[in-house]
Amino acid sequence: MKKEDELKKEIFNKVREYYLLAHKKGKFMPGNSSVPYAGRVYDENELISLVDSALDFWLTAGRFARQFENEFAEFLGVKHCLLTNSGSSANLLAISALTSPSLGEKGLKPGDEVITVAAGFPTTVNPIIQNNLIPVFIDVDLGTYNIQHERIEEAISEKTKAIFIAHTMGNPFNLDAIMKIAEKHDLWLIEDNCDALGSKYNGKYTGTFGHIATFSFYPPHHISMGEGGALVTNDTQLKRLIESFRDWGRDCWCEPGCDNSCGKRFEWQLGELPYGYDHKYIYSHIGYNLKVTDMQAAIGVEQLKKLPSFINERKRNFRLLYEGMKKYKEYFILPEIQIEADPSWFGFLLTVRKDAGFSKNDIIKYLEEHKIATRMLFAGNITRHPSFKNVNYRIYGDLTNTNRIMHDTFWIGVYPGLTEEIINYILKCFEKFVDLRGG
Ligand SMILES: Cc1ncc(COP(=O)(O)O)c(C=O)c1O
């Protein structure tokens, strides 16, 4: 064995030792230990992989990024995966790519409309605005918290060019209906799959239906890189456009550290540049730099190995919570799932009924006092936020349920860090609260 390989082995053994000592988890103490809504789930292998990439000192996207992109695409059964530095960047890139002049008539132009929802995460909607497009908001259903798909066709105008929505909390939206509408009206469909990695619809992974899908690897998500995101597509032209916008807007598609992938680096003539201008420095789009680092990807490579078990554990925790909460149907609207859907849940959503005898604030205060973390359905109604003061948007119909969500909906965790013992503690707390406060 070479000296540096021996040293590497020694370093990895030390990292393993360190992990076992420094990252040991304490025993769960009901009432004293916190019950997070989500968190990083990892072992020594993520730490070793991170150190491995540090020893390479390649830093920018390299062997780990390539490995992750290949394995992630294979897992989902798609042609292309492109890593980026966050789910928000993935969303920005998805919309930006569709503005490329190379798409001709189909390209998104300033003033075009994109159908979406107001009950969700801000950076699903923000890229629409950042690209001078107009978000058109449609209400969602309570229970599924997904778009009211029956309203989409009525909301379409001659300016409508795309649909951009998330599978809320991992619960797939009606892909049969929405794919049909997108095809009929020749609309782009972007799936924000940031909260739904591993969810299936009719036996096929969500994120593989639309033209582009996006993913987030921020710690609460199904797998984590700390910060990180990805886009997937089966369309090679879109892949190239995403790559261009991600990598400074350049025309060249060389991997970091590579030259002349096109084989004619000094033989291009594009724009008004002189013939032979170095392809590495030719820009076909007003781009960004939203690339990932190899350290992030190195963590992702190990997380991906754990993904199947993470998905099962999220489903198990959801099932245990649902079974335990069924008896409180008169107080809460419980999550609803379409028959075709098999969600890989992000969280367990609850809406307090009007006649429950208590408010959302009452129950979340009680849960938080008992160290159970609660979260909102993100922005609630994005149009009510200070950020929306001067934004040009259109609401189709009304946002009655979206407003209701802002007042009455919250969620608790289902992430793999929650054991059956912890889920039982959560259910006990609900029982005590309902005994005390239920109307
Ligand atoms: C539905 C959805 N889209 C996009 C994002 C943004 O992802 P990131 O935090 O990686 O930027 C999130 C974040 O949690 C999200 O929940």
Coordinates of C-alpha atoms and ligand atoms in Angstrom, one line a residue:
M1 CA 0.0 0.0 0.0
K2 CA 1.3 3.5 -0.9
K3 CA 2.2 5.7 2.1
E4 CA -0.6 8.2 1.3
D5 CA -3.2 5.4 1.2
E6 CA -1.9 4.1 4.5
L7 CA -2.2 7.6 6.0
K8 CA -5.7 8.0 4.5
K9 CA -6.8 4.7 6.2
E10 CA -5.4 5.9 9.5
I11 CA -7.2 9.3 9.1
F12 CA -10.5 7.6 8.3
N13 CA -10.1 5.3 11.3
K14 CA -9.6 8.3 13.5
V15 CA -12.6 10.0 12.0
R16 CA -14.7 6.9 12.8
E17 CA -13.3 6.9 16.4
Y18 CA -14.1 10.6 16.7
Y19 CA -17.6 10.2 15.4
L20 CA -18.4 7.4 17.9
L21 CA -17.1 9.6 20.7
A22 CA -18.3 13.1 19.7
H23 CA -21.5 12.4 17.9
K24 CA -23.1 9.9 20.2
K25 CA -26.8 10.5 20.7
G26 CA -28.2 10.7 24.2
K27 CA -31.2 8.6 25.3
F28 CA -34.6 10.1 24.7
M29 CA -36.1 11.5 27.9
P30 CA -39.8 12.3 27.4
G31 CA -40.5 15.9 28.3
N32 CA -36.8 16.8 28.6
S33 CA -35.4 15.9 25.2
S34 CA -36.4 18.0 22.2
V35 CA -38.4 16.4 19.4
P36 CA -37.2 18.2 16.3
Y37 CA -39.4 18.6 13.2
A38 CA -36.4 17.4 11.1
G39 CA -32.7 17.1 11.2
R40 CA -29.5 15.6 9.8
V41 CA -29.4 11.8 10.0
Y42 CA -25.9 10.5 9.4
D43 CA -23.1 8.3 10.7
E44 CA -19.4 8.0 10.4
N45 CA -19.5 7.4 6.7
E46 CA -20.7 10.9 5.8
L47 CA -17.8 12.3 8.0
I48 CA -15.3 10.1 6.3
S49 CA -16.5 11.0 2.8
L50 CA -16.3 14.7 3.7
V51 CA -12.8 14.2 4.9
D52 CA -11.9 12.2 1.8
S53 CA -13.0 15.1 -0.4
A54 CA -11.1 17.5 1.8
L55 CA -7.9 15.5 1.3
D56 CA -8.5 15.6 -2.5
F57 CA -8.6 19.4 -2.1
W58 CA -10.4 19.6 -5.5
L59 CA -13.0 21.8 -3.7
T60 CA -15.2 22.6 -6.7
A61 CA -17.5 20.1 -8.3
G62 CA -15.4 17.0 -9.1
R63 CA -15.5 13.2 -8.7
F64 CA -18.1 13.2 -5.9
A65 CA -20.4 15.6 -7.8
R66 CA -20.2 13.4 -10.9
Q67 CA -20.8 10.2 -8.8
F68 CA -23.8 11.8 -7.1
E69 CA -25.3 13.1 -10.3
N70 CA -25.0 9.7 -12.0
E71 CA -26.4 7.7 -9.0
F72 CA -29.2 10.2 -8.4
A73 CA -30.3 10.1 -12.0
E74 CA -30.2 6.3 -11.9
F75 CA -32.2 6.1 -8.7
L76 CA -35.0 8.2 -10.2
G77 CA -34.7 6.7 -13.7
V78 CA -34.0 10.0 -15.5
K79 CA -31.4 11.0 -18.1
H80 CA -29.8 14.0 -16.5
C81 CA -29.1 15.3 -13.0
L82 CA -27.4 18.6 -12.3
L83 CA -26.2 19.6 -8.9
T84 CA -26.5 23.1 -7.6
N85 CA -25.9 24.9 -4.3
S86 CA -29.5 24.8 -3.0
G87 CA -33.1 23.9 -3.8
S88 CA -33.8 27.6 -4.2
S89 CA -31.0 27.8 -6.8
A90 CA -32.5 24.8 -8.5
N91 CA -35.9 26.6 -8.8
L92 CA -34.2 29.8 -10.1
L93 CA -32.3 27.7 -12.7
A94 CA -35.4 25.8 -13.8
I95 CA -37.3 29.0 -14.6
S96 CA -34.2 30.8 -15.9
A97 CA -33.4 28.0 -18.3
L98 CA -36.9 28.3 -19.8
T99 CA -36.3 32.0 -20.6
S100 CA -33.5 31.0 -23.0
P101 CA -33.8 32.6 -26.5
S102 CA -32.8 29.3 -27.9
L103 CA -36.3 27.9 -27.0
G104 CA -37.8 30.4 -29.6
E105 CA -41.6 30.8 -29.3
K106 CA -41.7 28.3 -26.3
G107 CA -39.3 30.4 -24.3
L108 CA -40.7 32.4 -21.3
K109 CA -40.8 36.2 -22.0
P110 CA -41.3 39.1 -19.6
G111 CA -45.0 39.4 -18.7
D112 CA -45.8 35.7 -19.4
E113 CA -47.8 34.0 -16.7
V114 CA -46.8 31.0 -14.6
I115 CA -49.5 29.1 -12.6
T116 CA -48.6 28.3 -9.0
V117 CA -49.9 28.4 -5.5
A118 CA -49.5 30.9 -2.6
A119 CA -49.5 28.2 0.1
G120 CA -46.0 27.1 -0.1
F121 CA -42.3 27.9 0.1
P122 CA -41.3 31.4 -1.1
T123 CA -38.5 30.3 -3.5
T124 CA -40.9 28.3 -5.6
V125 CA -42.6 31.6 -6.5
N126 CA -39.7 34.0 -6.3
P127 CA -37.9 32.9 -9.5
I128 CA -41.1 33.6 -11.4
I129 CA -40.9 37.2 -10.2
Q130 CA -37.1 37.4 -10.5
N131 CA -37.5 36.6 -14.2
N132 CA -40.1 39.3 -14.8
L133 CA -42.9 36.8 -15.2
I134 CA -46.3 36.9 -13.5
P135 CA -47.3 34.3 -10.9
V136 CA -51.0 33.3 -11.1
F137 CA -52.2 31.9 -7.8
I138 CA -54.8 29.2 -7.5
D139 CA -56.2 28.0 -4.2
V140 CA -55.3 24.6 -2.7
D141 CA -57.4 21.9 -1.1
L142 CA -57.3 21.4 2.6
G143 CA -56.1 17.9 3.5
T144 CA -53.9 17.4 0.4
Y145 CA -52.7 21.1 0.5
N146 CA -52.1 20.8 -3.3
I147 CA -53.4 23.0 -6.1
Q148 CA -57.1 22.8 -7.0
H149 CA -56.4 21.3 -10.4
E150 CA -60.0 21.7 -11.6
R151 CA -59.4 25.5 -11.6
I152 CA -56.2 25.5 -13.7
E153 CA -57.9 25.4 -17.1
E154 CA -60.2 28.3 -16.2
A155 CA -57.2 30.3 -15.0
I156 CA -55.2 29.9 -18.2
S157 CA -54.9 33.1 -20.3
E158 CA -53.1 33.6 -23.6
K159 CA -50.1 34.6 -21.6
T160 CA -49.9 31.4 -19.6
K161 CA -46.8 29.4 -20.4
A162 CA -45.9 27.2 -17.4
I163 CA -47.1 25.5 -14.3
F164 CA -44.7 25.5 -11.4
I165 CA -45.8 23.8 -8.2
A166 CA -44.5 21.7 -5.3
H167 CA -45.7 18.2 -4.2
T168 CA -46.8 19.7 -0.9
M169 CA -45.0 18.1 2.1
G170 CA -44.2 15.1 -0.1
N171 CA -47.9 14.6 -1.1
P172 CA -48.0 14.2 -4.9
F173 CA -50.4 16.6 -6.7
N174 CA -52.8 15.2 -9.2
L175 CA -50.3 14.3 -11.9
D176 CA -52.9 12.7 -14.2
A177 CA -54.9 15.9 -14.4
I178 CA -52.0 18.3 -14.5
M179 CA -50.0 16.5 -17.1
K180 CA -53.1 16.4 -19.3
I181 CA -53.6 20.1 -18.9
A182 CA -49.9 20.9 -19.6
E183 CA -50.0 18.8 -22.7
K184 CA -53.3 20.2 -24.0
H185 CA -52.2 23.8 -23.5
D186 CA -48.6 23.2 -24.4
L187 CA -47.3 24.5 -21.0
W188 CA -44.0 23.8 -19.3
L189 CA -44.4 21.7 -16.1
I190 CA -41.8 22.2 -13.4
E191 CA -42.2 19.9 -10.4
D192 CA -40.8 21.4 -7.2
N193 CA -39.9 18.0 -5.7
C194 CA -37.8 19.6 -2.9
D195 CA -40.0 18.0 -0.2
A196 CA -41.0 14.9 -2.0
L197 CA -37.9 12.8 -2.8
G198 CA -39.0 9.2 -2.9
S199 CA -42.7 9.9 -3.4
K200 CA -44.4 8.0 -6.1
Y201 CA -47.5 8.5 -8.3
N202 CA -48.9 5.5 -10.1
G203 CA -45.7 3.6 -9.1
K204 CA -43.3 6.2 -10.7
Y205 CA -41.2 8.7 -8.8
T206 CA -42.5 12.3 -8.6
G207 CA -39.9 14.6 -10.2
T208 CA -39.9 12.4 -13.3
F209 CA -43.2 13.6 -14.8
G210 CA -42.6 17.3 -15.7
H211 CA -40.1 18.9 -18.0
I212 CA -37.8 19.8 -15.1
A213 CA -37.9 18.9 -11.4
T214 CA -36.0 20.4 -8.5
F215 CA -34.6 19.0 -5.2
S216 CA -33.3 20.4 -2.0
F217 CA -30.6 18.9 0.2
Y218 CA -30.9 21.4 3.1
P219 CA -30.8 19.5 6.4
P220 CA -34.6 19.0 7.0
H221 CA -35.0 17.3 3.6
H222 CA -35.0 13.6 2.8
I223 CA -31.2 13.6 2.2
S224 CA -28.8 16.4 3.1
M225 CA -25.6 18.0 2.0
G226 CA -25.8 20.9 4.5
E227 CA -26.7 23.2 1.6
G228 CA -27.4 21.7 -1.8
G229 CA -29.9 21.1 -4.5
A230 CA -30.4 19.4 -7.9
L231 CA -32.4 19.6 -11.1
V232 CA -33.4 16.6 -13.2
T233 CA -34.7 16.4 -16.7
N234 CA -35.0 13.9 -19.6
D235 CA -34.5 16.7 -22.1
T236 CA -30.9 17.1 -23.2
Q237 CA -31.5 20.7 -24.6
L238 CA -32.9 21.7 -21.2
K239 CA -30.0 20.1 -19.4
R240 CA -27.6 22.2 -21.5
L241 CA -29.5 25.4 -20.8
I242 CA -29.7 24.7 -17.0
E243 CA -25.9 24.0 -17.0
S244 CA -25.3 27.3 -18.9
F245 CA -27.3 29.4 -16.5
R246 CA -25.7 27.6 -13.5
D247 CA -22.1 28.1 -14.8
W248 CA -21.9 31.8 -15.4
G249 CA -24.1 31.7 -18.6
R250 CA -21.3 30.2 -20.6
D251 CA -21.8 28.4 -23.9
C252 CA -19.0 25.9 -23.1
W253 CA -19.9 22.7 -21.2
C254 CA -16.5 21.6 -19.9
E255 CA -16.4 20.1 -16.4
P256 CA -14.4 22.2 -13.9
G257 CA -10.7 21.7 -14.7
C258 CA -11.3 20.3 -18.2
D259 CA -10.6 21.9 -21.6
N260 CA -11.9 21.4 -25.1
S261 CA -14.8 18.9 -24.4
C262 CA -16.4 20.1 -27.6
G263 CA -13.2 19.3 -29.6
K264 CA -13.3 22.7 -31.3
R265 CA -12.5 25.1 -28.5
F266 CA -10.9 27.7 -30.8
E267 CA -13.1 27.2 -33.9
W268 CA -16.4 28.8 -32.8
Q269 CA -17.9 32.0 -34.1
L270 CA -20.8 33.1 -31.9
G271 CA -22.5 36.5 -31.4
E272 CA -20.3 39.3 -32.7
L273 CA -17.1 37.7 -31.4
P274 CA -14.2 37.1 -33.7
Y275 CA -13.9 33.6 -35.1
G276 CA -11.9 31.3 -32.8
Y277 CA -12.6 33.2 -29.6
D278 CA -12.0 30.7 -26.8
H279 CA -15.2 28.8 -26.3
K280 CA -14.5 28.7 -22.5
Y281 CA -15.2 32.4 -22.4
I282 CA -18.3 32.7 -24.7
Y283 CA -21.5 33.5 -22.9
S284 CA -24.9 32.6 -24.4
H285 CA -27.0 33.6 -21.4
I286 CA -27.1 36.1 -18.6
G287 CA -26.1 33.5 -16.1
Y288 CA -25.1 32.9 -12.5
N289 CA -22.6 30.8 -10.6
L290 CA -24.7 28.4 -8.6
K291 CA -22.4 25.4 -8.6
V292 CA -22.0 22.9 -5.8
T293 CA -18.7 22.1 -4.1
D294 CA -17.3 18.6 -4.0
M295 CA -17.4 18.5 -0.2
Q296 CA -21.2 18.9 -0.4
A297 CA -21.5 16.2 -3.0
A298 CA -19.2 13.9 -0.9
I299 CA -21.8 14.0 1.9
G300 CA -24.6 13.5 -0.6
V301 CA -23.0 10.3 -2.0
E302 CA -23.2 8.7 1.4
Q303 CA -26.7 10.0 2.2
L304 CA -28.0 8.6 -1.1
K305 CA -27.0 5.1 0.1
K306 CA -29.4 5.6 3.1
L307 CA -32.2 7.1 1.0
P308 CA -34.3 3.8 0.7
S309 CA -34.3 3.4 4.5
F310 CA -35.0 7.1 5.1
I311 CA -38.0 6.9 2.8
N312 CA -39.3 3.8 4.7
E313 CA -38.8 5.4 8.1
R314 CA -40.6 8.6 7.0
K315 CA -43.5 6.5 5.8
R316 CA -43.6 4.4 9.0
N317 CA -43.6 7.6 11.2
F318 CA -46.4 9.1 9.2
R319 CA -48.4 5.8 9.5
L320 CA -47.9 5.7 13.3
L321 CA -48.9 9.3 13.7
Y322 CA -51.9 8.9 11.4
E323 CA -53.1 5.7 13.2
G324 CA -52.8 7.6 16.6
M325 CA -54.4 10.8 15.4
K326 CA -57.4 9.2 13.6
K327 CA -59.5 9.4 16.8
Y328 CA -59.1 13.2 16.8
K329 CA -60.7 13.7 13.4
E330 CA -63.4 15.9 14.9
Y331 CA -60.6 18.4 16.0
F332 CA -58.2 18.2 13.1
I333 CA -58.3 17.8 9.4
L334 CA -55.9 15.0 8.8
P335 CA -53.7 14.6 5.7
E336 CA -55.5 13.2 2.7
I337 CA -53.8 11.2 -0.1
Q338 CA -54.9 10.5 -3.6
I339 CA -55.3 6.8 -4.4
E340 CA -52.6 6.9 -7.0
A341 CA -50.1 8.5 -4.6
D342 CA -47.5 6.9 -2.4
P343 CA -46.0 9.9 -0.5
S344 CA -42.5 10.0 1.0
W345 CA -43.6 12.5 3.6
F346 CA -41.8 15.7 4.6
G347 CA -44.0 16.3 7.6
F348 CA -47.4 15.6 9.2
L349 CA -49.8 18.4 8.5
L350 CA -52.8 19.2 10.7
T351 CA -55.5 21.9 10.3
V352 CA -57.4 22.8 13.4
R353 CA -61.2 22.6 12.8
K354 CA -63.3 25.7 13.4
D355 CA -65.3 24.1 16.2
A356 CA -62.4 22.3 17.8
G357 CA -62.7 24.4 21.0
F358 CA -59.0 25.5 20.7
S359 CA -56.9 27.4 18.2
K360 CA -53.8 26.5 16.3
N361 CA -51.8 28.8 18.7
D362 CA -53.2 26.9 21.7
I363 CA -52.0 23.5 20.4
I364 CA -48.7 24.6 19.1
K365 CA -47.9 26.4 22.3
Y366 CA -48.7 23.2 24.2
L367 CA -46.6 21.1 21.9
E368 CA -43.7 23.5 22.0
E369 CA -43.9 23.6 25.9
H370 CA -43.6 19.9 25.7
K371 CA -40.5 20.2 23.5
I372 CA -42.2 19.1 20.3
A373 CA -41.2 21.4 17.5
T374 CA -43.9 22.7 15.2
R375 CA -43.7 24.4 11.8
M376 CA -46.1 26.4 9.5
L377 CA -46.9 25.4 6.0
F378 CA -44.0 27.7 5.0
A379 CA -45.3 31.1 3.9
G380 CA -49.0 30.3 4.6
N381 CA -50.2 32.8 2.0
I382 CA -47.1 34.3 0.2
T383 CA -49.1 37.3 -1.1
R384 CA -49.6 38.5 2.5
H385 CA -45.9 38.9 3.2
P386 CA -44.1 42.3 3.3
S387 CA -42.0 41.0 0.3
F388 CA -45.1 41.1 -1.9
K389 CA -45.9 44.7 -1.4
N390 CA -45.0 45.8 -4.9
V391 CA -45.2 42.6 -6.8
N392 CA -47.3 42.1 -9.9
Y393 CA -49.4 39.0 -9.6
R394 CA -52.8 37.6 -10.4
I395 CA -55.1 35.5 -8.2
Y396 CA -57.5 33.3 -10.0
G397 CA -60.8 33.1 -8.0
D398 CA -60.1 33.3 -4.3
L399 CA -57.6 32.0 -1.8
T400 CA -60.0 30.9 0.8
N401 CA -58.2 27.7 1.9
T402 CA -54.8 29.3 1.5
N403 CA -55.9 32.0 4.0
R404 CA -57.3 29.3 6.3
I405 CA -54.0 27.5 6.2
M406 CA -52.2 30.7 7.3
H407 CA -54.5 30.7 10.4
D408 CA -55.2 27.1 11.3
T409 CA -52.5 24.8 9.8
F410 CA -49.2 23.5 11.2
W411 CA -47.0 20.4 11.0
I412 CA -44.9 18.2 13.1
G413 CA -42.0 16.0 12.0
V414 CA -41.8 12.5 10.6
Y415 CA -38.1 12.4 9.8
P416 CA -36.0 9.2 10.4
G417 CA -34.5 10.6 13.6
L418 CA -37.9 10.1 15.3
T419 CA -38.1 6.6 16.9
E420 CA -41.4 4.8 17.7
E421 CA -40.8 5.8 21.3
I422 CA -40.7 9.5 20.3
I423 CA -43.8 9.1 18.1
N424 CA -45.6 7.6 21.1
Y425 CA -44.6 10.5 23.2
I426 CA -46.0 12.9 20.6
L427 CA -49.3 11.0 20.6
K428 CA -49.4 11.1 24.4
C429 CA -49.1 14.8 24.3
F430 CA -51.9 15.2 21.8
E431 CA -54.1 12.9 24.0
K432 CA -53.4 15.0 27.1
F433 CA -54.1 18.3 25.2
V434 CA -57.4 17.0 23.8
D435 CA -58.5 15.7 27.2
L436 CA -57.7 19.1 28.6
R437 CA -59.0 21.4 25.9
G438 CA -61.1 19.5 23.4
G439 CA -64.5 21.0 22.9
Ligands
LIG1 C1 -41.0 23.2 -1.5 C2 -39.6 23.8 -1.4 N1 -39.0 24.4 -2.4 C3 -37.8 24.9 -2.3 C4 -37.1 25.0 -1.1 C5 -35.8 25.6 -1.1 O1 -34.7 24.8 -0.8 P1 -33.4 25.3 -0.2 O2 -33.6 25.6 1.3 O3 -32.4 24.2 -0.4 O4 -33.0 26.5 -0.9 C6 -37.7 24.4 0.0 C7 -37.0 24.5 1.3 O5 -37.1 23.9 2.2 C8 -39.0 23.8 -0.1 O6 -39.6 23.3 1.0

